[in-house]
Short mmCIF file of C-alpha atoms and ligand atoms in Angstrom, two decimals:
data_model
loop_
_atom_site.label_atom_id
_atom_site.label_comp_id
_atom_site.label_asym_id
_atom_site.label_seq_id
_atom_site.Cartn_x
_atom_site.Cartn_y
_atom_site.Cartn_z
CA UNK B 3 25.47 -102.53 -35.67
CA UNK B 4 27.99 -102.14 -32.90
CA UNK B 5 29.90 -105.29 -31.78
CA UNK B 6 28.45 -107.16 -28.82
CA UNK B 7 31.70 -107.07 -26.83
CA UNK B 8 31.71 -103.29 -27.08
CA UNK B 9 28.27 -103.13 -25.48
CA UNK B 10 29.52 -105.45 -22.72
CA UNK B 11 32.53 -103.22 -22.19
CA UNK B 12 30.20 -100.22 -21.97
CA UNK B 13 28.05 -101.94 -19.33
CA UNK B 14 31.11 -102.87 -17.29
CA UNK B 15 32.39 -99.29 -17.53
CA UNK B 16 29.06 -97.96 -16.20
CA UNK B 17 29.21 -100.38 -13.30
CA UNK B 18 32.73 -99.37 -12.31
CA UNK B 19 31.82 -95.70 -12.40
CA UNK B 20 28.70 -96.30 -10.34
CA UNK B 21 30.88 -97.93 -7.64
CA UNK B 22 33.12 -94.84 -7.39
CA UNK B 23 30.13 -92.54 -7.52
CA UNK B 24 28.52 -94.47 -4.70
CA UNK B 25 31.64 -94.18 -2.52
CA UNK B 26 31.99 -90.46 -3.20
CA UNK B 27 28.29 -89.81 -2.54
CA UNK B 28 28.42 -91.61 0.80
CA UNK B 29 31.58 -89.75 1.82
CA UNK B 30 30.10 -86.45 0.69
CA UNK B 31 26.83 -86.94 2.57
CA UNK B 32 28.74 -88.15 5.63
CA UNK B 33 30.90 -85.02 5.58
CA UNK B 34 27.86 -82.76 5.45
CA UNK B 35 25.92 -84.59 8.16
CA UNK B 36 27.78 -86.47 10.90
CA UNK B 37 31.56 -86.59 10.22
CA UNK B 38 33.67 -84.76 12.85
CA UNK B 39 35.45 -81.70 11.41
CA UNK B 40 38.76 -82.94 12.85
CA UNK B 41 38.99 -85.53 10.08
CA UNK B 42 38.29 -83.08 7.27
CA UNK B 43 41.86 -82.80 5.96
CA UNK B 44 42.46 -86.56 5.99
CA UNK B 45 39.15 -87.38 4.31
CA UNK B 46 39.37 -84.52 1.81
CA UNK B 47 42.71 -85.77 0.51
CA UNK B 48 41.45 -89.29 0.07
CA UNK B 49 38.17 -88.31 -1.52
CA UNK B 50 40.12 -86.13 -3.94
CA UNK B 51 42.14 -89.25 -4.79
CA UNK B 52 38.97 -91.27 -5.42
CA UNK B 53 37.58 -88.45 -7.54
CA UNK B 54 40.83 -88.57 -9.50
CA UNK B 55 40.46 -92.32 -10.07
CA UNK B 56 36.88 -91.82 -11.20
CA UNK B 57 38.10 -89.09 -13.49
CA UNK B 58 40.53 -91.54 -15.11
CA UNK B 59 37.81 -94.14 -15.65
CA UNK B 60 35.28 -91.61 -16.87
CA UNK B 61 37.70 -90.25 -19.47
CA UNK B 62 38.94 -93.62 -20.79
CA UNK B 63 39.84 -92.91 -24.46
CA UNK B 64 38.76 -96.43 -25.52
CA UNK B 65 35.32 -95.77 -24.07
CA UNK B 66 35.22 -92.44 -25.87
CA UNK B 67 35.54 -94.34 -29.16
CA UNK B 68 32.77 -96.77 -28.20
CA UNK B 69 30.44 -93.99 -27.04
CA UNK B 70 31.08 -92.03 -30.19
CA UNK B 71 29.98 -95.05 -32.19
CA UNK B 72 26.99 -95.80 -29.98
CA UNK B 73 25.56 -92.31 -29.80
CA UNK B 74 24.58 -92.31 -33.49
CA UNK B 75 23.79 -96.02 -33.87
CA UNK B 76 20.07 -96.31 -34.61
CA UNK B 77 20.16 -100.11 -34.27
CA UNK B 78 20.90 -100.18 -30.56
CA UNK B 79 18.41 -99.83 -27.72
CA UNK B 80 17.19 -96.18 -27.72
CA UNK B 81 17.82 -95.92 -23.96
CA UNK B 82 21.46 -96.89 -24.51
CA UNK B 83 21.74 -94.47 -27.41
CA UNK B 84 20.43 -91.59 -25.31
CA UNK B 85 22.74 -92.58 -22.42
CA UNK B 86 25.72 -92.75 -24.79
CA UNK B 87 24.94 -89.23 -26.05
CA UNK B 88 24.88 -87.87 -22.50
CA UNK B 89 28.00 -89.77 -21.41
CA UNK B 90 29.83 -88.62 -24.51
CA UNK B 91 28.97 -84.98 -23.87
CA UNK B 92 30.06 -85.27 -20.24
CA UNK B 93 33.23 -87.08 -21.24
CA UNK B 94 34.33 -84.56 -23.83
CA UNK B 95 33.73 -81.80 -21.29
CA UNK B 96 35.99 -83.65 -18.85
CA UNK B 97 38.65 -85.02 -21.16
CA UNK B 98 39.79 -81.55 -22.00
CA UNK B 99 40.85 -81.02 -18.35
CA UNK B 100 44.34 -82.27 -17.36
CA UNK B 101 44.02 -84.75 -14.49
CA UNK B 102 46.28 -82.84 -12.07
CA UNK B 103 44.19 -79.70 -12.66
CA UNK B 104 41.04 -81.65 -11.96
CA UNK B 105 42.41 -83.05 -8.68
CA UNK B 106 43.73 -79.63 -7.65
CA UNK B 107 40.33 -78.06 -8.29
CA UNK B 108 38.64 -80.79 -6.26
CA UNK B 109 40.99 -80.07 -3.34
CA UNK B 110 40.33 -76.36 -3.71
CA UNK B 111 36.59 -77.02 -3.53
CA UNK B 112 37.05 -78.89 -0.27
CA UNK B 113 39.26 -76.17 1.28
CA UNK B 114 36.90 -73.49 0.10
CA UNK B 115 33.95 -75.27 1.71
CA UNK B 116 35.83 -75.50 5.01
CA UNK B 117 36.73 -71.79 4.83
CA UNK B 118 33.12 -70.86 4.08
CA UNK B 119 31.93 -72.83 7.09
CA UNK B 120 34.47 -71.13 9.36
CA UNK B 121 33.63 -67.70 7.93
CA UNK B 122 29.94 -68.30 8.42
CA UNK B 123 30.42 -69.50 12.00
CA UNK B 124 32.53 -66.43 12.80
CA UNK B 125 30.39 -64.07 10.72
CA UNK B 126 33.46 -62.87 8.92
CA UNK B 127 33.28 -62.66 5.12
CA UNK B 128 37.00 -61.75 4.90
CA UNK B 129 37.91 -65.37 5.81
CA UNK B 130 36.02 -66.65 2.75
CA UNK B 131 36.72 -63.84 0.24
CA UNK B 132 40.18 -65.07 -0.89
CA UNK B 133 38.79 -68.59 -1.42
CA UNK B 134 35.88 -67.24 -3.41
CA UNK B 135 38.38 -65.44 -5.61
CA UNK B 136 40.41 -68.65 -6.04
CA UNK B 137 37.39 -70.76 -6.79
CA UNK B 138 36.16 -68.30 -9.42
CA UNK B 139 39.62 -68.36 -11.03
CA UNK B 140 39.63 -72.17 -10.73
CA UNK B 141 36.21 -72.48 -12.36
CA UNK B 142 37.27 -70.17 -15.19
CA UNK B 143 40.36 -72.27 -15.77
CA UNK B 144 38.44 -75.56 -15.72
CA UNK B 145 35.77 -74.28 -18.13
CA UNK B 146 38.42 -72.62 -20.24
CA UNK B 147 39.73 -76.03 -21.27
CA UNK B 148 36.51 -76.72 -23.16
CA UNK B 149 37.00 -76.01 -26.77
CA UNK B 150 34.07 -73.67 -27.01
CA UNK B 151 33.51 -70.26 -28.47
CA UNK B 152 30.75 -69.70 -25.95
CA UNK B 153 31.00 -67.46 -22.95
CA UNK B 154 32.23 -69.33 -19.83
CA UNK B 155 29.27 -68.33 -17.69
CA UNK B 156 26.91 -69.53 -20.43
CA UNK B 157 28.66 -72.91 -20.30
CA UNK B 158 28.10 -73.03 -16.54
CA UNK B 159 24.42 -72.16 -16.96
CA UNK B 160 24.08 -74.89 -19.56
CA UNK B 161 25.66 -77.49 -17.25
CA UNK B 162 22.87 -77.06 -14.71
CA UNK B 163 20.10 -76.39 -17.17
CA UNK B 164 20.89 -77.69 -20.66
CA UNK B 165 19.80 -75.21 -23.28
CA UNK B 166 19.69 -72.17 -20.99
CA UNK B 167 21.87 -69.14 -21.65
CA UNK B 168 22.23 -65.64 -20.23
CA UNK B 169 20.07 -64.40 -23.10
CA UNK B 170 17.17 -66.71 -22.11
CA UNK B 171 17.60 -66.13 -18.38
CA UNK B 172 17.63 -62.37 -18.98
CA UNK B 173 14.14 -62.69 -20.50
CA UNK B 174 12.99 -64.79 -17.55
CA UNK B 175 14.42 -62.45 -14.93
CA UNK B 176 12.94 -59.46 -16.76
CA UNK B 177 9.54 -61.00 -16.04
CA UNK B 178 10.56 -61.29 -12.37
CA UNK B 179 11.76 -57.68 -12.30
CA UNK B 180 8.86 -56.17 -14.25
CA UNK B 181 5.91 -58.23 -13.08
CA UNK B 182 6.77 -59.77 -9.72
CA UNK B 183 8.64 -56.91 -8.00
CA UNK B 184 5.67 -54.50 -8.51
CA UNK B 185 3.39 -57.18 -7.02
CA UNK B 186 5.71 -57.46 -4.00
CA UNK B 187 5.49 -53.68 -3.52
CA UNK B 188 1.66 -53.83 -3.52
CA UNK B 189 1.70 -56.67 -1.00
CA UNK B 190 4.13 -54.75 1.22
CA UNK B 191 1.80 -51.74 1.19
CA UNK B 192 -1.37 -53.78 1.86
CA UNK B 193 -2.73 -54.60 5.29
CA UNK B 194 -0.37 -57.12 6.84
CA UNK B 195 -1.30 -60.61 8.02
CA UNK B 196 -0.54 -61.61 11.60
CA UNK B 197 1.75 -64.65 11.63
CA UNK B 198 3.48 -63.90 14.95
CA UNK B 199 2.07 -67.09 16.52
CA UNK B 200 4.35 -69.15 14.24
CA UNK B 201 7.41 -67.63 15.92
CA UNK B 202 6.79 -68.58 19.53
CA UNK B 203 8.76 -71.13 21.48
CA UNK B 204 8.29 -74.54 19.78
CA UNK B 205 10.33 -77.24 21.56
CA UNK B 206 12.46 -79.02 18.97
CA UNK B 207 11.72 -82.54 20.26
CA UNK B 208 8.02 -81.94 19.60
CA UNK B 209 8.79 -80.56 16.16
CA UNK B 210 10.67 -83.80 15.44
CA UNK B 211 7.71 -85.86 16.57
CA UNK B 212 5.49 -83.95 14.17
CA UNK B 213 7.98 -84.51 11.33
CA UNK B 214 7.85 -88.25 12.06
CA UNK B 215 4.11 -88.11 11.43
CA UNK B 216 4.43 -85.92 8.37
CA UNK B 217 6.92 -88.17 6.54
CA UNK B 218 4.42 -91.03 6.02
CA UNK B 219 1.83 -88.50 4.73
CA UNK B 220 4.45 -87.46 2.16
CA UNK B 221 5.14 -91.12 1.37
CA UNK B 222 8.80 -90.77 2.32
CA UNK B 223 9.42 -94.39 3.18
CA UNK B 224 12.14 -95.67 5.53
CA UNK B 225 12.77 -98.53 3.08
CA UNK B 226 14.38 -96.12 0.67
CA UNK B 227 14.80 -92.80 2.46
CA UNK B 228 16.57 -91.44 5.51
CA UNK B 229 16.36 -87.99 7.08
CA UNK B 230 19.14 -86.26 9.00
CA UNK B 231 19.83 -82.74 10.26
CA UNK B 232 22.25 -80.18 8.82
CA UNK B 233 22.88 -76.46 8.92
CA UNK B 234 21.89 -76.25 5.27
CA UNK B 235 19.19 -78.77 4.27
CA UNK B 236 19.86 -80.82 1.14
CA UNK B 237 19.09 -84.11 -0.58
CA UNK B 238 21.71 -86.60 -1.71
CA UNK B 239 21.30 -90.00 -3.30
CA UNK B 240 23.28 -93.20 -3.56
CA UNK B 241 20.78 -95.00 -5.80
CA UNK B 242 17.01 -95.02 -6.37
CA UNK B 243 16.39 -96.95 -3.17
CA UNK B 244 18.83 -95.06 -0.96
CA UNK B 245 18.01 -91.37 -0.86
CA UNK B 246 19.06 -89.05 2.00
CA UNK B 247 17.53 -85.78 2.99
CA UNK B 248 18.24 -83.34 5.78
CA UNK B 249 16.34 -80.63 7.57
CA UNK B 250 17.05 -77.96 10.16
CA UNK B 251 15.01 -77.26 13.29
CA UNK B 252 14.55 -73.74 14.59
CA UNK B 253 13.09 -73.39 18.05
CA UNK B 254 11.36 -70.11 17.29
CA UNK B 255 10.10 -70.88 13.80
CA UNK B 256 7.90 -73.94 13.61
CA UNK B 257 7.27 -73.90 9.85
CA UNK B 258 10.93 -73.73 8.80
CA UNK B 259 11.74 -77.42 9.38
CA UNK B 260 8.32 -78.49 8.13
CA UNK B 261 8.59 -76.78 4.77
CA UNK B 262 12.26 -77.69 4.35
CA UNK B 263 11.25 -81.31 4.98
CA UNK B 264 8.45 -81.15 2.39
CA UNK B 265 10.83 -79.48 -0.06
CA UNK B 266 13.63 -82.03 0.30
CA UNK B 267 11.18 -84.93 0.14
CA UNK B 268 10.09 -83.50 -3.22
CA UNK B 269 13.68 -83.86 -4.46
CA UNK B 270 13.99 -87.32 -2.90
CA UNK B 271 10.73 -88.58 -4.44
CA UNK B 272 11.88 -87.51 -7.89
CA UNK B 273 15.11 -89.53 -7.57
CA UNK B 274 13.30 -92.52 -6.10
CA UNK B 275 10.60 -92.62 -8.79
CA UNK B 276 12.89 -92.81 -11.80
CA UNK B 277 12.45 -95.99 -13.84
CA UNK B 278 14.31 -98.89 -12.14
CA UNK B 279 16.04 -100.05 -15.27
CA UNK B 280 18.11 -96.85 -15.34
CA UNK B 281 19.56 -97.35 -11.84
CA UNK B 282 23.33 -96.79 -11.72
CA UNK B 283 23.50 -95.14 -15.12
CA UNK B 284 23.41 -91.56 -16.31
CA UNK B 285 19.69 -91.73 -17.12
CA UNK B 286 18.91 -92.32 -13.46
CA UNK B 287 19.00 -88.72 -12.29
CA UNK B 288 16.72 -85.76 -12.43
CA UNK B 289 17.15 -84.27 -15.91
CA UNK B 290 18.23 -80.79 -14.83
CA UNK B 291 18.57 -78.64 -11.75
CA UNK B 292 15.54 -76.58 -12.75
CA UNK B 293 13.47 -79.72 -13.16
CA UNK B 294 14.67 -80.99 -9.79
CA UNK B 295 13.77 -77.74 -8.11
CA UNK B 296 10.39 -77.74 -9.84
CA UNK B 297 9.60 -80.98 -8.02
CA UNK B 298 10.72 -79.81 -4.58
CA UNK B 299 8.94 -76.47 -4.95
CA UNK B 300 5.83 -78.19 -6.23
CA UNK B 301 5.80 -80.27 -3.05
CA UNK B 302 6.61 -77.34 -0.79
CA UNK B 303 4.46 -74.56 -2.22
CA UNK B 304 1.98 -75.83 -4.76
CA UNK B 305 0.89 -78.75 -2.56
CA UNK B 306 2.35 -78.03 0.89
CA UNK B 307 0.89 -74.56 1.32
CA UNK B 308 -2.63 -75.38 0.23
CA UNK B 309 -5.71 -75.56 2.37
CA UNK B 310 -6.22 -79.17 1.33
CA UNK B 311 -2.75 -80.23 2.51
CA UNK B 312 -3.42 -78.87 5.99
CA UNK B 313 -6.91 -80.36 6.23
CA UNK B 314 -5.35 -83.50 7.70
CA UNK B 315 -2.10 -82.03 9.00
CA UNK B 316 -3.19 -78.93 10.91
CA UNK B 317 -5.12 -80.87 13.58
CA UNK B 318 -2.02 -83.06 14.06
CA UNK B 319 0.31 -80.08 14.33
CA UNK B 320 -2.07 -78.46 16.77
CA UNK B 321 -2.13 -81.55 18.94
CA UNK B 322 1.65 -81.25 19.43
CA UNK B 323 1.45 -77.53 20.26
CA UNK B 324 -1.95 -76.93 21.86
CA UNK B 325 -0.83 -73.80 23.72
CA UNK B 326 0.93 -72.16 20.82
CA UNK B 327 -2.07 -72.70 18.51
CA UNK B 328 -4.77 -71.96 21.01
CA UNK B 329 -7.54 -69.97 19.34
CA UNK B 330 -5.82 -70.10 15.94
CA UNK B 331 -8.35 -71.18 13.32
CA UNK B 332 -7.23 -73.13 10.29
CA UNK B 333 -8.07 -70.08 8.17
CA UNK B 334 -5.75 -67.89 10.23
CA UNK B 335 -3.07 -70.58 10.07
CA UNK B 336 -3.35 -70.82 6.27
CA UNK B 337 -3.00 -67.07 5.86
CA UNK B 338 0.02 -67.08 8.16
CA UNK B 339 1.90 -69.85 6.33
CA UNK B 340 1.38 -67.99 3.07
CA UNK B 341 2.53 -64.59 4.30
CA UNK B 342 4.82 -62.68 1.99
CA UNK B 343 7.34 -60.37 3.54
CA UNK B 344 10.74 -59.31 2.19
CA UNK B 345 13.46 -61.13 4.13
CA UNK B 346 17.19 -61.86 4.16
CA UNK B 347 17.57 -65.62 3.95
CA UNK B 348 16.78 -67.34 0.66
CA UNK B 349 15.88 -70.73 2.16
CA UNK B 350 13.39 -69.07 4.49
CA UNK B 351 11.94 -66.75 1.85
CA UNK B 352 8.29 -66.92 0.92
CA UNK B 353 7.13 -67.98 -2.50
CA UNK B 354 6.57 -64.48 -3.81
CA UNK B 355 9.85 -62.84 -2.81
CA UNK B 356 11.91 -65.97 -3.49
CA UNK B 357 12.67 -65.29 -7.17
CA UNK B 358 14.07 -61.87 -6.19
CA UNK B 359 16.70 -63.57 -3.99
CA UNK B 360 17.70 -65.48 -7.11
CA UNK B 361 17.63 -62.40 -9.32
CA UNK B 362 20.22 -60.83 -6.97
CA UNK B 363 22.52 -63.88 -7.11
CA UNK B 364 22.15 -64.07 -10.89
CA UNK B 365 23.13 -60.43 -11.35
CA UNK B 366 26.13 -60.89 -9.02
CA UNK B 367 27.34 -64.03 -10.79
CA UNK B 368 27.12 -62.32 -14.16
CA UNK B 369 29.17 -59.40 -12.82
CA UNK B 370 31.72 -61.69 -11.10
CA UNK B 371 32.37 -63.65 -14.26
CA UNK B 372 32.47 -60.68 -16.58
CA UNK B 373 35.09 -59.21 -14.23
CA UNK B 374 32.96 -56.16 -13.39
CA UNK B 375 32.99 -57.03 -9.68
CA UNK B 376 35.85 -58.07 -7.36
CA UNK B 377 35.21 -60.53 -4.53
CA UNK B 378 36.63 -58.09 -2.03
CA UNK B 379 33.81 -55.99 -0.64
CA UNK B 380 31.22 -58.22 -2.29
CA UNK B 381 29.42 -58.53 1.05
CA UNK B 382 28.58 -54.81 0.84
CA UNK B 383 27.41 -55.06 -2.75
CA UNK B 384 25.21 -57.97 -1.70
CA UNK B 385 23.67 -55.96 1.13
CA UNK B 386 23.10 -52.96 -1.14
CA UNK B 387 21.21 -55.08 -3.65
CA UNK B 388 18.98 -56.54 -0.96
CA UNK B 389 18.20 -53.06 0.16
CA UNK B 390 17.43 -51.91 -3.37
CA UNK B 391 15.19 -54.82 -4.41
CA UNK B 392 13.69 -55.98 -1.13
CA UNK B 393 14.25 -53.10 1.26
CA UNK B 394 16.12 -55.24 3.82
CA UNK B 395 19.76 -55.33 4.93
CA UNK B 396 21.69 -58.13 6.68
CA UNK B 397 22.93 -57.35 10.18
CA UNK B 398 25.56 -60.09 9.87
CA UNK B 399 27.28 -61.92 7.02
CA UNK B 400 25.87 -65.32 7.94
CA UNK B 401 22.47 -63.93 6.98
CA UNK B 402 23.92 -62.07 4.02
CA UNK B 403 26.49 -63.25 1.54
CA UNK B 404 27.60 -66.28 3.60
CA UNK B 405 24.15 -67.85 3.86
CA UNK B 406 24.50 -70.23 0.87
CA UNK B 407 27.07 -72.97 0.26
CA UNK B 408 26.89 -72.99 -3.56
CA UNK B 409 29.71 -70.58 -4.39
CA UNK B 410 31.98 -72.26 -1.83
CA UNK B 411 31.55 -75.50 -3.78
CA UNK B 412 32.22 -73.78 -7.09
CA UNK B 413 28.62 -74.13 -8.23
CA UNK B 414 28.16 -71.03 -10.35
CA UNK B 415 25.16 -70.88 -12.67
CA UNK B 416 23.19 -73.08 -10.29
CA UNK B 417 21.08 -70.46 -8.50
CA UNK B 418 19.07 -69.35 -11.56
CA UNK B 419 17.62 -72.86 -11.86
CA UNK B 420 15.90 -72.41 -8.50
CA UNK B 421 13.70 -69.63 -9.81
CA UNK B 422 13.19 -71.38 -13.13
CA UNK B 423 12.09 -74.48 -11.21
CA UNK B 424 9.35 -72.55 -9.41
CA UNK B 425 8.11 -71.37 -12.76
CA UNK B 426 8.16 -74.94 -14.18
CA UNK B 427 6.06 -76.09 -11.20
CA UNK B 428 3.35 -73.54 -11.96
CA UNK B 429 2.91 -74.99 -15.43
CA UNK B 430 2.98 -78.62 -14.24
CA UNK B 431 0.50 -77.82 -11.51
CA UNK B 432 -1.88 -76.15 -13.94
CA UNK B 433 -1.98 -79.39 -15.94
CA UNK B 434 -2.13 -81.68 -12.89
CA UNK B 435 -5.21 -79.81 -11.66
CA UNK B 436 -6.86 -80.36 -15.06
CA UNK B 437 -6.17 -84.10 -14.86
CA UNK B 438 -6.89 -84.95 -11.22
CA UNK B 439 -8.72 -83.57 -8.20
CA UNK B 440 -5.64 -82.45 -6.28
CA UNK B 441 -7.51 -80.83 -3.38
CA UNK B 442 -9.63 -83.87 -2.80
CA UNK B 443 -6.62 -86.20 -2.85
CA UNK B 444 -4.73 -84.08 -0.31
CA UNK B 445 -7.63 -83.38 1.99
CA UNK B 446 -8.39 -87.09 2.16
CA UNK B 447 -4.77 -87.91 2.96
CA UNK B 448 -4.02 -89.43 -0.43
CA UNK B 449 -1.00 -87.52 -1.59
CA UNK B 450 0.10 -90.64 -3.48
CA UNK B 451 -2.43 -89.69 -6.18
CA UNK B 452 -0.45 -86.50 -6.87
CA UNK B 453 2.87 -88.36 -6.60
CA UNK B 454 1.63 -90.93 -9.12
CA UNK B 455 0.79 -88.13 -11.59
CA UNK B 456 4.28 -86.71 -11.16
CA UNK B 457 5.86 -90.13 -11.55
CA UNK B 458 3.97 -90.94 -14.74
CA UNK B 459 4.44 -87.55 -16.36
CA UNK B 460 7.87 -86.46 -15.13
CA UNK B 461 9.79 -88.58 -12.61
CA UNK B 462 9.98 -91.95 -14.34
CA UNK B 463 11.85 -90.50 -17.32
CA UNK B 464 14.93 -89.40 -15.38
CA UNK B 465 17.29 -88.08 -18.05
CA UNK B 466 15.65 -90.08 -20.83
CA UNK B 467 14.35 -86.84 -22.38
CA UNK B 468 15.43 -83.20 -22.09
CA UNK B 469 13.56 -80.91 -19.71
CA UNK B 470 11.80 -79.07 -22.53
CA UNK B 471 10.62 -82.37 -24.06
CA UNK B 472 9.26 -83.53 -20.70
CA UNK B 473 7.51 -80.18 -20.30
CA UNK B 474 5.85 -80.60 -23.71
CA UNK B 475 4.89 -84.22 -23.07
CA UNK B 476 3.49 -83.48 -19.61
CA UNK B 477 1.65 -80.23 -20.33
CA UNK B 478 1.18 -80.25 -24.11
CA UNK B 479 3.10 -77.01 -24.64
CA UNK B 480 6.56 -75.47 -24.27
CA UNK B 481 7.64 -73.68 -21.10
CA UNK B 482 5.72 -70.44 -20.58
CA UNK B 483 6.66 -68.10 -17.72
CA UNK B 484 3.17 -66.60 -17.74
CA UNK B 485 1.74 -69.55 -15.75
CA UNK B 486 4.07 -68.57 -12.92
CA UNK B 487 3.29 -64.86 -13.03
CA UNK B 488 -0.47 -65.58 -13.21
CA UNK B 489 -0.30 -68.04 -10.32
CA UNK B 490 1.53 -65.60 -8.05
CA UNK B 491 -0.67 -62.66 -9.05
CA UNK B 492 -3.87 -64.60 -8.46
CA UNK B 493 -2.75 -66.13 -5.17
CA UNK B 494 -1.35 -62.98 -3.55
CA UNK B 495 -4.07 -60.68 -4.85
CA UNK B 496 -6.64 -62.85 -3.10
CA UNK B 497 -4.57 -63.28 0.05
CA UNK B 498 -3.94 -59.55 0.46
CA UNK B 499 -7.20 -58.29 -1.02
CA UNK B 500 -5.45 -56.38 -3.83
CA UNK B 501 -7.35 -54.74 -6.68
ZN1 ZN W 630 15.78 -77.67 -3.58
#
């Protein structure tokens, strides 16, 4: 049995790290939401310093010894043992990186983000291209320090989704290519649904008023959550009772802010619902990116685009925009919000074409890291792939290669989890519908019944178990992509009257 003072040291170490993490989260969220760009350089330098300090604490060699002992000690609390295993893995991945390299990479990430933002504003990919090249080289260098025989891109994939590799993702994306793309073609050739009424003039102040009514329906509570606005909606968290989300209002697209709100609240609810006793420690986070995305997509698509969800909410929406929705029945509205149509921007893509946006990014990342593709001219390659798979081409870079922030931040291997998450949701939803009357709960304004199911079966565990274990415990079987394919096929065949 491990000495008591070692356990105390471990608890103190966790607390110190949580203090730095809190500071960096607040600074990071502030930068993305309200901080004036003029202070970027000053703040970036100082946050890089804080990240460096955190790096020193998180790679304390004395703690490495303690964690090594704890991770296999069957006499200690199983929660602590699991946490020690995760901390130890994270630590060994970090300890191999020299501190100055780590700080330099952090600074590069900040500069690269600033360059991406400028490039996007000016619609000029050439401003960002050299930074993308540097950040790819930087990521390769950082991952190269890990003493692993595995391919670097596989290591990146595993960081976001433990256990996933190119081999497994290839199988998943083959299902997207072979079963979902043909379905998209059929939908494109079918008689189209009129959704033009969703793209009229919708004053933003009214949209905000509607959002204020929607948030309580979603049980996003001001006691623990706050919503802001950003160019690129996201969710960040300080602790379980301080979760921040953002949305983006578009005057000529009323559903964009609504569904981005529902999506981000899905992420926020997951973080908020994790068991209290894990707060501040490694167990208190969503277990993987795919699992996180499964919760936001479940909110957005599997609940948020159903008839039952709009039973209560459509009359409210209509009351804010009586002219725009004049003569639009709920049935017509439901068809319109579920329209599938190949488009350019991932975050605005419909459920059916969404995984193809990810397929494109996955193929590009694989080629970038294998060295098959240079960053120069990548904007053209991007556009060509959109044309090939979806039949659309960006008229400007901000709607093409510059639309997403992930690569600017050095997050490679992240995108694939988005599509995987949608597929996880299909399987969770199948089981939730067996257990509870989802449509009744939603149509009676009791979304908390669905949230409670998610909390009990998924959210409360945080990182206590791996994603595949949670999937087995919640649904009684391992992950199976067929639930996703069947769901999409069934839904869109009905919607478009396909054979
Ligand atoms: Zn998301």
